[in-house]
């Protein structure tokens, strides 16, 4: 088959996965997370006496800290949908396993990007009116992108955990990951955060804010090491997803 045939097959997998997930909590969570997250931070911004920059930093920190937990939940929804549909056999019987798993991976990533962008828009536009601080258009592009790209590896990791070990382990690690993100954002993360995946999102988002508002950068070397580490681990996790699922037999432990 030619390239067009492979693409048509992949698109069929995508359509099938979207159809299966539309009746689950998958889409609802990707809408509720932005709405409640933005509303919570707008209330904080209205009541807090902190500076506008600190309020923006708090917003990026909360979203970055919540992200690992949300990822663990939505990956679990994807896995449980296949489990309930036929104990993974519907997926395992498909002609191309890699396309099947990367169809789900792509839907997870695109939904995550949509969700974090929506959160930023729902927060950022009202924030400008509440505080009188005009946010640059780049804020609505850079912040979601940084938060999303630093968590791509988490989608791959939690997809494997959800399919192999189920809800208990996957969501527990998501909760611990969010707690670890919060800890690594403090002084405890100094000298460590850039080689711990859960510490990347919150630190990268803070650095993006300093760039947007032309503030002096802090820890340039750590940021560079973090970017390199994030790139390598993300590529490694994507490769691991392909390698693991090509040998997956449907074994499930919960």
mmCIF file of N, CA, C and O in Angstrom, residues 180-181 183-204 221-223 225-227 229-230:
data_model
loop_
_atom_site.group_PDB
_atom_site.id
_atom_site.type_symbol
_atom_site.label_atom_id
_atom_site.label_comp_id
_atom_site.label_asym_id
_atom_site.label_seq_id
_atom_site.Cartn_x
_atom_site.Cartn_y
_atom_site.Cartn_z
ATOM 1 N N UNK A 180 4.524 15.791 43.632
ATOM 2 C CA UNK A 180 5.950 15.997 43.377
ATOM 3 C C UNK A 180 6.178 17.282 42.592
ATOM 4 O O UNK A 180 7.147 18.008 42.847
ATOM 5 N N UNK A 181 5.293 17.580 41.652
ATOM 6 C CA UNK A 181 5.380 18.844 40.903
ATOM 7 C C UNK A 181 5.328 20.037 41.841
ATOM 8 O O UNK A 181 6.075 21.012 41.685
ATOM 9 N N UNK A 183 6.137 20.086 45.040
ATOM 10 C CA UNK A 183 7.364 20.123 45.857
ATOM 11 C C UNK A 183 8.553 20.639 45.063
ATOM 12 O O UNK A 183 9.358 21.430 45.564
ATOM 13 N N UNK A 184 8.671 20.200 43.805
ATOM 14 C CA UNK A 184 9.813 20.597 42.982
ATOM 15 C C UNK A 184 9.747 22.059 42.570
ATOM 16 O O UNK A 184 10.738 22.632 42.143
ATOM 17 N N UNK A 185 8.563 22.657 42.712
ATOM 18 C CA UNK A 185 8.418 24.081 42.403
ATOM 19 C C UNK A 185 9.012 24.944 43.507
ATOM 20 O O UNK A 185 9.363 26.092 43.299
ATOM 21 N N UNK A 186 9.170 24.361 44.706
ATOM 22 C CA UNK A 186 9.728 25.086 45.840
ATOM 23 C C UNK A 186 11.251 24.963 45.841
ATOM 24 O O UNK A 186 11.847 24.417 44.925
ATOM 25 N N UNK A 187 11.859 25.446 46.912
ATOM 26 C CA UNK A 187 13.309 25.364 47.030
ATOM 27 C C UNK A 187 13.839 23.942 47.071
ATOM 28 O O UNK A 187 15.021 23.706 46.790
ATOM 29 N N UNK A 188 12.974 22.989 47.410
ATOM 30 C CA UNK A 188 13.399 21.597 47.442
ATOM 31 C C UNK A 188 13.805 21.085 46.063
ATOM 32 O O UNK A 188 14.557 20.121 45.954
ATOM 33 N N UNK A 189 13.287 21.751 45.026
ATOM 34 C CA UNK A 189 13.601 21.311 43.664
ATOM 35 C C UNK A 189 14.881 21.882 43.102
ATOM 36 O O UNK A 189 15.332 21.478 42.015
ATOM 37 N N UNK A 190 15.486 22.806 43.812
ATOM 38 C CA UNK A 190 16.708 23.441 43.319
ATOM 39 C C UNK A 190 17.803 22.408 43.098
ATOM 40 O O UNK A 190 18.125 21.615 43.974
ATOM 41 N N UNK A 191 18.340 22.415 41.899
ATOM 42 C CA UNK A 191 19.410 21.481 41.562
ATOM 43 C C UNK A 191 18.936 20.091 41.192
ATOM 44 O O UNK A 191 19.753 19.230 40.868
ATOM 45 N N UNK A 192 17.598 19.873 41.225
ATOM 46 C CA UNK A 192 17.053 18.547 40.919
ATOM 47 C C UNK A 192 15.973 18.567 39.847
ATOM 48 O O UNK A 192 15.839 17.619 39.081
ATOM 49 N N UNK A 193 15.185 19.646 39.806
ATOM 50 C CA UNK A 193 13.967 19.660 39.013
ATOM 51 C C UNK A 193 14.193 19.321 37.551
ATOM 52 O O UNK A 193 13.346 18.699 36.904
ATOM 53 N N UNK A 194 15.337 19.731 36.992
ATOM 54 C CA UNK A 194 15.546 19.594 35.546
ATOM 55 C C UNK A 194 15.852 18.168 35.103
ATOM 56 O O UNK A 194 15.957 17.894 33.901
ATOM 57 N N UNK A 195 16.006 17.234 36.045
ATOM 58 C CA UNK A 195 16.194 15.826 35.681
ATOM 59 C C UNK A 195 15.083 14.957 36.284
ATOM 60 O O UNK A 195 15.216 13.736 36.360
ATOM 61 N N UNK A 196 13.990 15.576 36.709
ATOM 62 C CA UNK A 196 12.821 14.850 37.205
ATOM 63 C C UNK A 196 11.639 15.280 36.346
ATOM 64 O O UNK A 196 11.262 16.454 36.357
ATOM 65 N N UNK A 197 11.045 14.371 35.575
ATOM 66 C CA UNK A 197 9.990 14.756 34.633
ATOM 67 C C UNK A 197 8.859 15.588 35.235
ATOM 68 O O UNK A 197 8.359 16.508 34.590
ATOM 69 N N UNK A 198 8.469 15.291 36.469
ATOM 70 C CA UNK A 198 7.351 16.007 37.072
ATOM 71 C C UNK A 198 7.716 17.441 37.465
ATOM 72 O O UNK A 198 6.831 18.220 37.805
ATOM 73 N N UNK A 199 8.983 17.787 37.436
ATOM 74 C CA UNK A 199 9.371 19.137 37.789
ATOM 75 C C UNK A 199 9.487 20.071 36.601
ATOM 76 O O UNK A 199 9.682 21.281 36.758
ATOM 77 N N UNK A 200 9.361 19.534 35.394
ATOM 78 C CA UNK A 200 9.635 20.330 34.201
ATOM 79 C C UNK A 200 8.552 21.355 33.890
ATOM 80 O O UNK A 200 8.854 22.518 33.618
ATOM 81 N N UNK A 201 7.285 20.925 33.913
ATOM 82 C CA UNK A 201 6.204 21.806 33.482
ATOM 83 C C UNK A 201 6.135 23.103 34.259
ATOM 84 O O UNK A 201 6.068 24.190 33.684
ATOM 85 N N UNK A 202 6.160 23.009 35.580
ATOM 86 C CA UNK A 202 6.003 24.197 36.410
ATOM 87 C C UNK A 202 7.192 25.143 36.254
ATOM 88 O O UNK A 202 7.024 26.368 36.203
ATOM 89 N N UNK A 203 8.396 24.595 36.133
ATOM 90 C CA UNK A 203 9.581 25.451 35.981
ATOM 91 C C UNK A 203 9.648 26.068 34.588
ATOM 92 O O UNK A 203 10.010 27.245 34.437
ATOM 93 N N UNK A 204 9.320 25.296 33.565
ATOM 94 C CA UNK A 204 9.322 25.843 32.210
ATOM 95 C C UNK A 204 8.289 26.960 32.072
ATOM 96 O O UNK A 204 8.528 27.967 31.398
ATOM 97 N N UNK A 221 21.320 27.822 32.751
ATOM 98 C CA UNK A 221 21.943 26.516 32.539
ATOM 99 C C UNK A 221 20.972 25.391 32.901
ATOM 100 O O UNK A 221 20.858 24.398 32.171
ATOM 101 N N UNK A 222 20.263 25.560 34.028
ATOM 102 C CA UNK A 222 19.289 24.548 34.433
ATOM 103 C C UNK A 222 18.173 24.417 33.401
ATOM 104 O O UNK A 222 17.718 23.305 33.108
ATOM 105 N N UNK A 223 17.722 25.546 32.851
ATOM 106 C CA UNK A 223 16.676 25.514 31.831
ATOM 107 C C UNK A 223 17.171 24.762 30.596
ATOM 108 O O UNK A 223 16.451 23.926 30.023
ATOM 109 N N UNK A 225 19.533 22.471 30.423
ATOM 110 C CA UNK A 225 19.627 21.036 30.749
ATOM 111 C C UNK A 225 18.228 20.418 30.782
ATOM 112 O O UNK A 225 18.008 19.313 30.285
ATOM 113 N N UNK A 226 17.274 21.155 31.361
ATOM 114 C CA UNK A 226 15.898 20.674 31.438
ATOM 115 C C UNK A 226 15.290 20.454 30.062
ATOM 116 O O UNK A 226 14.600 19.456 29.830
ATOM 117 N N UNK A 227 15.536 21.376 29.138
ATOM 118 C CA UNK A 227 15.010 21.243 27.775
ATOM 119 C C UNK A 227 15.616 20.016 27.088
ATOM 120 O O UNK A 227 14.908 19.241 26.433
ATOM 121 N N UNK A 229 16.898 17.355 28.593
ATOM 122 C CA UNK A 229 16.365 16.172 29.286
ATOM 123 C C UNK A 229 14.944 15.884 28.822
ATOM 124 O O UNK A 229 14.589 14.727 28.534
ATOM 125 N N UNK A 230 14.105 16.923 28.745
ATOM 126 C CA UNK A 230 12.713 16.768 28.326
ATOM 127 C C UNK A 230 12.636 16.200 26.907
ATOM 128 O O UNK A 230 11.835 15.297 26.635
#
